[in-house]
Amino acid sequence: MRFSTFVSAASAVAFASLVAADADAEKPSDVITLSQETFESTVNPEPLILIEFYAPWCGHCKALAPHYEEAATALKENNIKLAKVDCVDQAELCQVHGVQGYPTLKVFRNGEPNEYSGPRKADGIISYMIKFVPVFLFVHAPWSKLILRQTLPAVSEVTSANLSDFQNADSIVAIAYVTSTTDAPASEFSATAQKHREEYLFGLSTDPEAIAAAGVTPPAIVVYRNFDERKTEYPYPVSSATVKDVENWIQELSIPLLGEVNGDTYAVYSNSGKPLAYLFVDPSDEKTQGLIEALRPVASKYHGKVNFVWIDATKFGDHAKALNLPEPKWPSFVVQDLAKQLKYPYDQDKAIEPKAISALVADYIDGKLVPKLKSQPIPETQNESVFTLVGQEFEKVVFDESKDVFVEFYATWCGHCKRLKPIWDSLGDHFAHVKDQIVIAKMEAQENDLPATVPFSIGGFPTLKFKPAGSREFMDYDGDRELESLISFVEEKAKNDLKPKVKSSEEGSQATFEAPKDNHDEL
């Protein structure tokens, strides 16, 4: 998931990165450029390769470019390659690989793709690509150095010689202690490791000395973390643990009780699917750390239901506005339902106290809170053929069962939306004569929230949704964005008759027949 609301910060990075890219234009690149002709022959033999699918005009791609180049150079030492595909020049290749936005990054293992979910800065890319699977270099001792590589098996052997180093090798380390590799839960643990090898470090030990040093009774699974509680043992009957059980448990432990959220860590929280409780703070304020610690027991109370985070308000003030915190007053607090994109801000005029925050979160969990919806003002006039839709009028306009409704959800800054605008305007013009039957509308999705009654959220721009007359169900439009295709879609899906109504001669006053004047010659 992209943190699209960090737009201003991303723009600043894009500008700085663009300058850096121009300065380095003459340097040879360590990033491989791929085409339709070279893709398979280059990618399929590689045990591990990262590929960026990009567009030259994309600002986020320009911001990523210097970091991607730096990572490519650094990873050469580990024989890990980075490549890129220009989706303007190689449109068919990008379509084959399901690229829908830019940049899209994928990790390929011998030609098999997986989505890249790591950071977008050089050090993060490097860490991600060298992470999770250990290989040991034997120099003068049996264990002299740990190098983490994705190119090796998902589960590493742990012995008394490497136990301590392995437990501390990453921020999240899971170790299964069993008397034999055939004992439960070894097979389920290994399957979990294979599925999540790009996220966590997995090890397995049958060494009695290692098991004794770990202080556990086999079979056991233990997660070691470099934050919060250091060591946590699987609390349920471990012999019957399934892949789903183990992965859910590790995923919950992987989220700090009250950690910092930023561009690099946001994906961890968004992928959990749980609501986010934000504490916006100024890190330079001497009271900030005390406030974070004061809220930690509250975060612990609701852990598993709501993820608590703190965020640097001096960097991400625009995100506070996106969460409907109107004033730049810190500290501030807001709960966000990520699934429905609904926001529940705490009154900025009130002091943030643990008791009050706990009550707010409890009311949210119990469904007692009403979300605060953002909306642009209702337009005074609607003279254009495309209806300007705002949050306040969404239910009134879209859920009018007498009309078919076709809505474009757009963002002002979105290049795709700007290219669609004249076509969407033409679509409105095409159906202007039947405005009483169909509404062609547009809505600035970053300036207007959707009501809780809407069964979807907007994840990209533009998003096109059609609601037939007499229904509250929405259809996605996923065809091409040519005017003829849009017209055909509307005519196929609309429930109303989209032909103009013509009054019959019998409507209103009765028609009269007037004989022609006799001013011409008879035959």
Short mmCIF file of C-alpha atoms in Angstrom, two decimals:
data_model
loop_
_atom_site.label_atom_id
_atom_site.label_comp_id
_atom_site.label_asym_id
_atom_site.label_seq_id
_atom_site.Cartn_x
_atom_site.Cartn_y
_atom_site.Cartn_z
CA MET A 1 0.00 0.00 0.00
CA ARG A 2 1.26 3.66 -0.92
CA PHE A 3 0.92 6.40 1.70
CA SER A 4 -0.77 8.71 -0.75
CA THR A 5 -1.62 11.31 1.89
CA PHE A 6 2.09 12.09 2.48
CA VAL A 7 1.97 14.03 -0.77
CA SER A 8 3.75 17.22 0.20
CA ALA A 9 6.64 15.33 1.79
CA ALA A 10 6.90 13.13 -1.26
CA SER A 11 6.95 16.17 -3.52
CA ALA A 12 9.85 17.65 -1.61
CA VAL A 13 11.76 14.39 -1.85
CA ALA A 14 10.97 14.20 -5.54
CA PHE A 15 12.48 17.63 -6.16
CA ALA A 16 15.63 16.85 -4.18
CA SER A 17 15.98 13.47 -5.86
CA LEU A 18 15.49 14.97 -9.31
CA VAL A 19 18.34 17.41 -8.71
CA ALA A 20 20.53 14.56 -7.50
CA ALA A 21 19.61 12.46 -10.52
CA ASP A 22 20.55 15.27 -12.90
CA ALA A 23 23.90 15.71 -11.16
CA ASP A 24 24.62 11.98 -11.54
CA ALA A 25 23.39 11.72 -15.12
CA GLU A 26 26.84 11.05 -16.50
CA LYS A 27 27.63 8.20 -14.11
CA PRO A 28 27.25 4.63 -15.43
CA SER A 29 24.20 2.87 -13.99
CA ASP A 30 24.23 -0.39 -12.03
CA VAL A 31 20.49 -0.80 -12.68
CA ILE A 32 19.78 -3.14 -15.60
CA THR A 33 17.33 -1.81 -18.21
CA LEU A 34 14.95 -4.52 -19.41
CA SER A 35 12.79 -4.82 -22.52
CA GLN A 36 10.33 -7.34 -23.92
CA GLU A 37 13.22 -9.06 -25.72
CA THR A 38 15.60 -9.27 -22.73
CA PHE A 39 13.21 -9.75 -19.82
CA GLU A 40 12.94 -13.54 -19.56
CA SER A 41 16.55 -14.26 -20.50
CA THR A 42 17.77 -11.84 -17.82
CA VAL A 43 15.26 -12.50 -15.05
CA ASN A 44 14.54 -16.24 -15.16
CA PRO A 45 18.11 -17.47 -14.40
CA GLU A 46 18.47 -15.15 -11.38
CA PRO A 47 17.79 -16.67 -7.94
CA LEU A 48 16.89 -13.16 -6.79
CA ILE A 49 16.33 -9.90 -8.66
CA LEU A 50 14.33 -6.76 -7.87
CA ILE A 51 12.53 -5.03 -10.76
CA GLU A 52 11.03 -1.55 -10.83
CA PHE A 53 8.22 -0.91 -13.31
CA TYR A 54 8.12 2.87 -13.79
CA ALA A 55 6.98 5.76 -15.95
CA PRO A 56 9.48 8.55 -16.84
CA TRP A 57 6.94 11.29 -16.00
CA CYS A 58 6.07 9.85 -12.56
CA GLY A 59 7.20 12.04 -9.65
CA HIS A 60 7.38 9.12 -7.19
CA CYS A 61 9.58 7.23 -9.66
CA LYS A 62 11.94 10.22 -9.90
CA ALA A 63 12.11 10.34 -6.10
CA LEU A 64 12.97 6.65 -5.97
CA ALA A 65 15.60 6.77 -8.75
CA PRO A 66 18.71 7.86 -6.75
CA HIS A 67 17.87 5.46 -3.90
CA TYR A 68 17.33 2.60 -6.34
CA GLU A 69 20.64 3.36 -8.04
CA GLU A 70 22.50 3.51 -4.73
CA ALA A 71 21.00 0.19 -3.65
CA ALA A 72 21.91 -1.44 -6.97
CA THR A 73 25.54 -0.44 -6.53
CA ALA A 74 25.70 -1.65 -2.94
CA LEU A 75 24.00 -4.99 -3.67
CA LYS A 76 26.46 -5.85 -6.44
CA GLU A 77 28.80 -7.13 -3.71
CA ASN A 78 26.14 -9.70 -2.76
CA ASN A 79 25.46 -10.63 -6.40
CA ILE A 80 21.90 -9.31 -6.09
CA LYS A 81 20.73 -7.44 -9.19
CA LEU A 82 18.31 -4.56 -9.60
CA ALA A 83 16.55 -3.83 -12.88
CA LYS A 84 13.91 -1.50 -14.30
CA VAL A 85 11.27 -1.45 -17.03
CA ASP A 86 10.04 1.76 -18.70
CA CYS A 87 6.27 1.19 -18.91
CA VAL A 88 5.81 3.92 -21.51
CA ASP A 89 8.30 2.30 -23.85
CA GLN A 90 7.40 -1.28 -22.82
CA ALA A 91 3.66 -0.94 -22.23
CA GLU A 92 2.78 -4.50 -23.26
CA LEU A 93 5.42 -6.00 -20.96
CA CYS A 94 4.08 -4.00 -18.00
CA GLN A 95 0.53 -5.03 -18.82
CA VAL A 96 1.54 -8.69 -18.82
CA HIS A 97 2.94 -8.26 -15.30
CA GLY A 98 -0.20 -6.56 -13.99
CA VAL A 99 1.32 -3.13 -13.41
CA GLN A 100 -1.43 -0.66 -12.46
CA GLY A 101 0.51 2.15 -10.81
CA TYR A 102 3.99 3.65 -10.65
CA PRO A 103 6.41 2.74 -9.37
CA THR A 104 5.57 -0.97 -8.95
CA LEU A 105 8.36 -3.11 -7.51
CA LYS A 106 8.47 -6.90 -7.72
CA VAL A 107 10.95 -9.46 -6.39
CA PHE A 108 11.59 -12.32 -8.82
CA ARG A 109 13.04 -15.70 -7.81
CA ASN A 110 13.98 -17.73 -10.88
CA GLY A 111 11.28 -15.95 -12.84
CA GLU A 112 8.56 -16.22 -10.17
CA PRO A 113 7.29 -12.79 -9.01
CA ASN A 114 6.33 -11.58 -5.53
CA GLU A 115 5.23 -8.10 -4.54
CA TYR A 116 7.94 -5.95 -2.93
CA SER A 117 6.63 -4.51 0.34
CA GLY A 118 9.79 -2.91 1.69
CA PRO A 119 10.99 0.69 2.11
CA ARG A 120 11.75 3.01 -0.82
CA LYS A 121 15.06 4.42 0.43
CA ALA A 122 18.48 2.99 -0.35
CA ASP A 123 19.29 1.55 3.06
CA GLY A 124 15.82 0.03 3.35
CA ILE A 125 16.03 -1.59 -0.09
CA ILE A 126 19.46 -2.97 0.73
CA SER A 127 18.29 -4.33 4.09
CA TYR A 128 15.19 -5.87 2.52
CA MET A 129 17.09 -7.64 -0.23
CA ILE A 130 19.80 -9.05 2.03
CA LYS A 131 17.40 -10.06 4.71
CA PHE A 132 15.90 -13.04 6.40
CA VAL A 133 17.81 -16.16 5.40
CA PRO A 134 21.25 -16.76 6.93
CA VAL A 135 24.36 -18.35 5.50
CA PHE A 136 27.43 -18.87 7.66
CA LEU A 137 30.96 -18.08 6.57
CA PHE A 138 33.50 -20.42 8.09
CA VAL A 139 36.82 -18.69 8.58
CA HIS A 140 38.73 -19.65 11.73
CA ALA A 141 35.66 -20.62 13.75
CA PRO A 142 32.54 -22.61 12.89
CA TRP A 143 30.46 -19.45 13.36
CA SER A 144 32.25 -16.27 12.43
CA LYS A 145 29.78 -14.10 10.62
CA LEU A 146 26.09 -13.99 9.79
CA ILE A 147 25.07 -12.77 6.36
CA LEU A 148 21.34 -12.59 5.74
CA ARG A 149 20.38 -13.70 2.24
CA GLN A 150 17.00 -14.27 0.62
CA THR A 151 18.59 -16.70 -1.81
CA LEU A 152 18.86 -19.58 0.71
CA PRO A 153 16.23 -21.78 2.48
CA ALA A 154 13.49 -20.10 4.49
CA VAL A 155 14.36 -21.88 7.76
CA SER A 156 17.91 -21.91 9.13
CA GLU A 157 19.46 -24.47 11.44
CA VAL A 158 20.09 -23.10 14.92
CA THR A 159 22.61 -24.72 17.28
CA SER A 160 24.16 -23.82 20.61
CA ALA A 161 27.07 -22.24 18.68
CA ASN A 162 24.93 -19.69 16.85
CA LEU A 163 21.87 -19.41 19.12
CA SER A 164 22.68 -16.06 20.69
CA ASP A 165 23.71 -14.44 17.42
CA PHE A 166 20.63 -15.78 15.65
CA GLN A 167 18.24 -14.55 18.35
CA ASN A 168 19.61 -11.04 17.83
CA ALA A 169 20.02 -11.17 14.05
CA ASP A 170 16.90 -9.16 13.20
CA SER A 171 14.07 -7.17 14.75
CA ILE A 172 11.71 -10.18 14.52
CA VAL A 173 13.19 -13.68 14.90
CA ALA A 174 11.06 -16.83 15.24
CA ILE A 175 12.68 -20.10 16.39
CA ALA A 176 11.00 -23.50 16.65
CA TYR A 177 12.55 -25.81 19.26
CA VAL A 178 11.76 -29.49 18.58
CA THR A 179 13.35 -32.85 19.40
CA SER A 180 13.11 -33.93 15.74
CA THR A 181 12.43 -32.19 12.45
CA THR A 182 9.56 -34.64 11.92
CA ASP A 183 7.81 -33.58 15.14
CA ALA A 184 4.94 -31.11 15.15
CA PRO A 185 4.91 -28.18 14.62
CA ALA A 186 8.05 -28.36 12.44
CA SER A 187 6.23 -28.80 9.12
CA GLU A 188 3.68 -26.04 9.80
CA PHE A 189 6.44 -23.76 11.06
CA SER A 190 8.49 -24.37 7.90
CA ALA A 191 5.44 -23.65 5.71
CA THR A 192 4.91 -20.41 7.59
CA ALA A 193 8.56 -19.49 7.08
CA GLN A 194 8.33 -20.16 3.35
CA LYS A 195 5.27 -17.90 3.13
CA HIS A 196 6.76 -15.04 5.17
CA ARG A 197 10.49 -15.31 4.48
CA GLU A 198 10.59 -11.73 3.20
CA GLU A 199 9.16 -10.37 6.44
CA TYR A 200 10.73 -12.29 9.32
CA LEU A 201 13.78 -14.43 10.16
CA PHE A 202 13.01 -18.11 10.92
CA GLY A 203 15.18 -20.75 12.57
CA LEU A 204 14.72 -24.31 13.83
CA SER A 205 16.71 -26.12 16.48
CA THR A 206 16.91 -29.78 17.49
CA ASP A 207 20.13 -29.22 19.46
CA PRO A 208 19.56 -30.18 23.15
CA GLU A 209 22.17 -27.65 24.31
CA ALA A 210 20.50 -24.84 22.36
CA ILE A 211 17.09 -25.84 23.71
CA ALA A 212 18.42 -25.86 27.27
CA ALA A 213 20.09 -22.47 26.76
CA ALA A 214 16.82 -21.07 25.40
CA GLY A 215 15.05 -22.18 28.58
CA VAL A 216 12.12 -23.88 26.83
CA THR A 217 10.55 -27.32 26.78
CA PRO A 218 10.14 -28.72 23.27
CA PRO A 219 8.05 -28.50 21.24
CA ALA A 220 7.98 -24.69 21.47
CA ILE A 221 7.98 -21.65 19.21
CA VAL A 222 9.55 -18.44 20.49
CA VAL A 223 9.59 -14.98 18.95
CA TYR A 224 12.48 -12.66 19.84
CA ARG A 225 12.07 -8.91 19.26
CA ASN A 226 14.33 -5.88 19.63
CA PHE A 227 11.38 -3.82 20.93
CA ASP A 228 8.71 -4.19 23.63
CA GLU A 229 8.86 -7.60 25.36
CA ARG A 230 12.08 -9.30 24.29
CA LYS A 231 10.96 -12.97 24.35
CA THR A 232 7.45 -14.35 23.76
CA GLU A 233 6.56 -18.06 23.65
CA TYR A 234 3.61 -19.37 21.64
CA PRO A 235 0.87 -19.49 24.30
CA TYR A 236 -1.41 -22.19 22.83
CA PRO A 237 -0.97 -25.95 22.31
CA VAL A 238 1.94 -25.80 19.90
CA SER A 239 1.64 -29.32 18.49
CA SER A 240 -1.70 -28.45 16.87
CA ALA A 241 -0.60 -25.03 15.54
CA THR A 242 -1.40 -24.41 11.89
CA VAL A 243 0.25 -22.05 9.42
CA LYS A 244 -2.62 -19.61 9.95
CA ASP A 245 -2.23 -19.77 13.74
CA VAL A 246 1.51 -19.17 13.64
CA GLU A 247 1.42 -16.38 11.05
CA ASN A 248 -1.36 -14.51 12.87
CA TRP A 249 0.55 -14.74 16.13
CA ILE A 250 3.83 -13.53 14.64
CA GLN A 251 2.11 -10.73 12.71
CA GLU A 252 0.50 -9.44 15.88
CA LEU A 253 3.84 -9.53 17.71
CA SER A 254 5.56 -7.75 14.82
CA ILE A 255 3.63 -4.55 15.51
CA PRO A 256 5.06 -2.45 18.36
CA LEU A 257 2.78 -1.57 21.24
CA LEU A 258 3.22 2.14 20.49
CA GLY A 259 5.77 2.66 17.72
CA GLU A 260 6.55 5.43 15.29
CA VAL A 261 4.75 5.44 11.94
CA ASN A 262 6.32 7.05 8.88
CA GLY A 263 6.75 6.39 5.18
CA ASP A 264 8.91 3.31 5.84
CA THR A 265 6.77 1.68 8.56
CA TYR A 266 3.26 2.54 7.37
CA ALA A 267 2.92 -0.66 5.30
CA VAL A 268 3.40 -2.79 8.45
CA TYR A 269 0.36 -1.15 10.01
CA SER A 270 -1.81 -0.92 6.91
CA ASN A 271 -1.24 -4.60 6.08
CA SER A 272 -2.53 -5.59 9.52
CA GLY A 273 -5.99 -4.35 8.59
CA LYS A 274 -6.56 -3.02 12.11
CA PRO A 275 -7.59 0.57 12.90
CA LEU A 276 -4.80 3.05 13.60
CA ALA A 277 -4.79 5.33 16.64
CA TYR A 278 -2.45 8.24 15.88
CA LEU A 279 -0.76 10.43 18.44
CA PHE A 280 0.56 13.49 16.58
CA VAL A 281 3.48 15.00 18.48
CA ASP A 282 6.34 17.42 18.12
CA PRO A 283 9.43 15.26 18.87
CA SER A 284 11.39 18.34 19.98
CA ASP A 285 8.91 19.03 22.78
CA GLU A 286 10.39 17.84 26.08
CA LYS A 287 6.96 16.52 27.17
CA THR A 288 6.55 14.24 24.15
CA GLN A 289 8.30 11.14 25.47
CA GLY A 290 6.41 11.34 28.74
CA LEU A 291 3.10 11.49 26.88
CA ILE A 292 4.02 8.48 24.75
CA GLU A 293 4.87 6.48 27.88
CA ALA A 294 1.64 7.61 29.57
CA LEU A 295 -0.41 6.22 26.68
CA ARG A 296 1.49 2.94 26.51
CA PRO A 297 -0.81 1.18 29.04
CA VAL A 298 -3.81 2.30 26.96
CA ALA A 299 -2.18 0.88 23.84
CA SER A 300 -1.55 -2.38 25.71
CA LYS A 301 -5.20 -2.54 26.83
CA TYR A 302 -6.49 -2.43 23.25
CA HIS A 303 -3.61 -4.23 21.54
CA GLY A 304 -4.96 -6.70 19.01
CA LYS A 305 -7.98 -4.50 18.28
CA VAL A 306 -6.36 -1.12 17.56
CA ASN A 307 -2.76 -0.31 16.65
CA PHE A 308 -1.39 2.73 18.51
CA VAL A 309 1.33 4.84 16.85
CA TRP A 310 3.00 8.17 17.30
CA ILE A 311 3.81 10.37 14.31
CA ASP A 312 6.03 13.40 13.79
CA ALA A 313 3.53 16.21 13.29
CA THR A 314 6.24 18.63 12.15
CA LYS A 315 6.91 16.37 9.14
CA PHE A 316 3.45 15.02 8.48
CA GLY A 317 1.15 17.90 9.31
CA ASP A 318 -0.62 17.42 5.98
CA HIS A 319 -1.52 13.90 7.05
CA ALA A 320 -3.15 15.34 10.16
CA LYS A 321 -5.37 17.47 7.89
CA ALA A 322 -6.21 14.38 5.86
CA LEU A 323 -7.35 12.73 9.10
CA ASN A 324 -9.68 15.69 9.75
CA LEU A 325 -7.60 17.39 12.43
CA PRO A 326 -8.24 20.98 11.31
CA GLU A 327 -5.71 22.83 13.49
CA PRO A 328 -1.91 22.41 13.62
CA LYS A 329 -2.08 21.90 17.40
CA TRP A 330 0.17 19.24 18.96
CA PRO A 331 -0.25 16.87 20.58
CA SER A 332 -3.43 15.67 18.87
CA PHE A 333 -5.11 12.28 18.65
CA VAL A 334 -7.28 10.55 16.05
CA VAL A 335 -8.49 7.02 15.31
CA GLN A 336 -8.68 5.96 11.67
CA ASP A 337 -10.65 3.00 10.32
CA LEU A 338 -8.29 1.96 7.52
CA ALA A 339 -10.79 -0.36 5.85
CA LYS A 340 -13.53 2.27 5.51
CA GLN A 341 -11.24 5.33 5.58
CA LEU A 342 -13.31 6.89 8.38
CA LYS A 343 -11.74 9.25 10.92
CA TYR A 344 -12.59 9.83 14.58
CA PRO A 345 -10.56 12.81 15.87
CA TYR A 346 -10.27 13.69 19.55
CA ASP A 347 -11.33 17.25 20.38
CA GLN A 348 -8.21 19.38 19.87
CA ASP A 349 -9.36 21.81 22.55
CA LYS A 350 -9.12 19.12 25.23
CA ALA A 351 -5.97 17.89 26.97
CA ILE A 352 -4.77 14.43 25.97
CA GLU A 353 -5.05 12.27 29.06
CA PRO A 354 -4.86 8.47 29.23
CA LYS A 355 -8.32 8.10 30.80
CA ALA A 356 -10.00 10.24 28.12
CA ILE A 357 -8.16 8.51 25.27
CA SER A 358 -9.07 5.09 26.66
CA ALA A 359 -12.75 6.11 26.79
CA LEU A 360 -12.61 7.39 23.19
CA VAL A 361 -11.07 4.14 21.90
CA ALA A 362 -13.57 2.04 23.90
CA ASP A 363 -16.48 3.98 22.35
CA TYR A 364 -14.94 3.50 18.91
CA ILE A 365 -14.65 -0.27 19.39
CA ASP A 366 -18.25 -0.41 20.66
CA GLY A 367 -19.49 1.48 17.59
CA LYS A 368 -20.66 4.47 19.62
CA LEU A 369 -18.57 7.11 17.84
CA VAL A 370 -19.77 9.08 14.83
CA PRO A 371 -17.01 9.66 12.25
CA LYS A 372 -16.08 13.20 11.29
CA LEU A 373 -16.53 13.53 7.53
CA LYS A 374 -14.60 15.98 5.43
CA SER A 375 -16.51 17.74 2.69
CA GLN A 376 -16.02 20.61 0.31
CA PRO A 377 -18.83 23.21 0.32
CA ILE A 378 -21.92 22.34 -1.69
CA PRO A 379 -21.63 24.24 -5.00
CA GLU A 380 -24.07 27.14 -5.28
CA THR A 381 -24.81 26.22 -8.90
CA GLN A 382 -24.40 23.13 -11.06
CA ASN A 383 -24.23 24.46 -14.61
CA GLU A 384 -21.87 21.89 -16.12
CA SER A 385 -22.92 18.59 -17.64
CA VAL A 386 -20.72 16.79 -15.06
CA PHE A 387 -22.16 17.07 -11.56
CA THR A 388 -19.67 18.20 -8.88
CA LEU A 389 -20.25 15.81 -5.99
CA VAL A 390 -19.16 16.60 -2.41
CA GLY A 391 -19.25 14.53 0.76
CA GLN A 392 -22.27 16.30 2.27
CA GLU A 393 -24.43 15.42 -0.73
CA PHE A 394 -23.11 11.96 -1.50
CA GLU A 395 -26.00 9.93 -0.10
CA LYS A 396 -28.65 12.33 -1.45
CA VAL A 397 -27.26 12.26 -5.00
CA VAL A 398 -25.75 8.81 -5.42
CA PHE A 399 -28.43 6.85 -3.57
CA ASP A 400 -31.26 8.51 -5.50
CA GLU A 401 -32.90 5.30 -6.72
CA SER A 402 -34.62 7.05 -9.61
CA LYS A 403 -31.34 7.69 -11.39
CA ASP A 404 -28.36 5.81 -12.74
CA VAL A 405 -25.15 7.37 -11.37
CA PHE A 406 -21.61 7.18 -12.78
CA VAL A 407 -18.93 8.77 -10.55
CA GLU A 408 -15.26 9.55 -11.16
CA PHE A 409 -13.27 9.74 -7.93
CA TYR A 410 -10.17 11.81 -8.67
CA ALA A 411 -7.30 13.72 -7.08
CA THR A 412 -6.40 17.21 -8.28
CA TRP A 413 -2.70 16.34 -8.57
CA CYS A 414 -3.26 13.05 -10.44
CA GLY A 415 -1.89 13.03 -14.00
CA HIS A 416 -4.21 10.21 -15.12
CA CYS A 417 -7.19 12.21 -13.84
CA LYS A 418 -6.10 15.30 -15.77
CA ARG A 419 -5.93 13.25 -18.97
CA LEU A 420 -9.37 11.78 -18.29
CA LYS A 421 -11.05 15.15 -17.59
CA PRO A 422 -11.89 16.21 -21.19
CA ILE A 423 -13.18 12.71 -21.93
CA TRP A 424 -15.30 12.69 -18.75
CA ASP A 425 -16.65 16.14 -19.65
CA SER A 426 -17.57 14.81 -23.09
CA LEU A 427 -19.34 11.87 -21.43
CA GLY A 428 -21.37 14.35 -19.40
CA ASP A 429 -22.20 16.31 -22.58
CA HIS A 430 -23.28 13.10 -24.33
CA PHE A 431 -25.91 12.35 -21.67
CA ALA A 432 -26.80 15.97 -20.84
CA HIS A 433 -30.19 15.60 -22.55
CA VAL A 434 -31.21 12.88 -20.04
CA LYS A 435 -30.00 14.45 -16.80
CA ASP A 436 -33.28 13.41 -15.20
CA GLN A 437 -32.33 9.77 -15.88
CA ILE A 438 -28.57 9.62 -15.27
CA VAL A 439 -25.98 11.61 -13.31
CA ILE A 440 -22.41 11.81 -14.60
CA ALA A 441 -20.47 13.06 -11.56
CA LYS A 442 -16.97 13.75 -10.28
CA MET A 443 -15.68 13.91 -6.70
CA GLU A 444 -12.32 15.10 -5.36
CA ALA A 445 -11.64 12.06 -3.18
CA GLN A 446 -8.92 13.68 -1.05
CA GLU A 447 -11.14 16.63 -0.14
CA ASN A 448 -14.31 14.65 0.54
CA ASP A 449 -14.89 11.60 2.74
CA LEU A 450 -17.27 8.82 1.83
CA PRO A 451 -20.13 8.16 4.28
CA ALA A 452 -20.02 5.04 6.44
CA THR A 453 -22.91 3.63 4.36
CA VAL A 454 -20.65 3.31 1.30
CA PRO A 455 -19.30 -0.25 0.96
CA PHE A 456 -15.92 0.65 -0.55
CA SER A 457 -12.91 2.91 -0.13
CA ILE A 458 -10.85 4.68 -2.77
CA GLY A 459 -7.38 3.20 -3.22
CA GLY A 460 -6.20 4.86 -6.44
CA PHE A 461 -7.02 7.56 -8.95
CA PRO A 462 -9.06 7.83 -11.00
CA THR A 463 -11.57 5.29 -9.69
CA LEU A 464 -14.82 4.94 -11.67
CA LYS A 465 -17.95 3.55 -10.00
CA PHE A 466 -21.41 2.98 -11.52
CA LYS A 467 -24.63 2.62 -9.50
CA PRO A 468 -27.72 1.50 -11.44
CA ALA A 469 -31.10 3.06 -10.79
CA GLY A 470 -33.18 1.21 -8.20
CA SER A 471 -30.08 -0.21 -6.53
CA ARG A 472 -27.50 0.63 -3.86
CA GLU A 473 -24.89 -1.69 -5.38
CA PHE A 474 -21.80 -0.31 -7.14
CA MET A 475 -20.03 -1.63 -10.21
CA ASP A 476 -16.35 -1.03 -10.99
CA TYR A 477 -15.49 0.25 -14.43
CA ASP A 478 -12.22 -1.33 -15.51
CA GLY A 479 -12.32 -0.86 -19.29
CA ASP A 480 -10.29 1.56 -21.35
CA ARG A 481 -10.89 5.27 -20.93
CA GLU A 482 -11.97 6.14 -24.44
CA LEU A 483 -15.24 8.05 -24.79
CA GLU A 484 -16.87 5.37 -26.96
CA SER A 485 -16.10 2.65 -24.39
CA LEU A 486 -17.50 4.72 -21.53
CA ILE A 487 -20.70 5.46 -23.48
CA SER A 488 -21.14 1.78 -24.33
CA PHE A 489 -20.67 0.81 -20.68
CA VAL A 490 -23.29 3.29 -19.51
CA GLU A 491 -25.79 2.23 -22.17
CA GLU A 492 -25.27 -1.44 -21.25
CA LYS A 493 -25.51 -1.04 -17.45
CA ALA A 494 -28.10 1.72 -17.09
CA LYS A 495 -31.55 0.69 -15.88
CA ASN A 496 -33.24 3.87 -17.12
CA ASP A 497 -34.19 4.61 -20.70
CA LEU A 498 -31.51 7.02 -21.87
CA LYS A 499 -33.38 8.15 -24.96
CA PRO A 500 -34.78 11.70 -24.76
CA LYS A 501 -38.47 11.88 -23.95
CA VAL A 502 -40.61 13.45 -26.73
CA LYS A 503 -44.05 14.75 -25.95
CA SER A 504 -46.78 13.18 -28.04
CA SER A 505 -49.18 15.40 -29.98
CA GLU A 506 -51.97 14.33 -27.64
CA GLU A 507 -50.23 15.71 -24.50
CA GLY A 508 -51.35 19.15 -23.33
CA SER A 509 -53.91 20.93 -25.55
CA GLN A 510 -55.53 19.00 -28.37
CA ALA A 511 -53.81 19.42 -31.71
CA THR A 512 -55.83 21.05 -34.48
CA PHE A 513 -55.70 20.43 -38.25
CA GLU A 514 -55.32 23.37 -40.50
CA ALA A 515 -56.08 22.84 -44.14
CA PRO A 516 -53.60 24.19 -46.67
CA LYS A 517 -54.40 27.49 -48.22
CA ASP A 518 -55.76 27.34 -51.74
CA ASN A 519 -52.98 29.28 -53.42
CA HIS A 520 -51.63 26.77 -55.89
CA ASP A 521 -52.67 25.23 -59.15
CA GLU A 522 -54.69 22.03 -59.25
CA LEU A 523 -53.47 19.19 -61.41
#
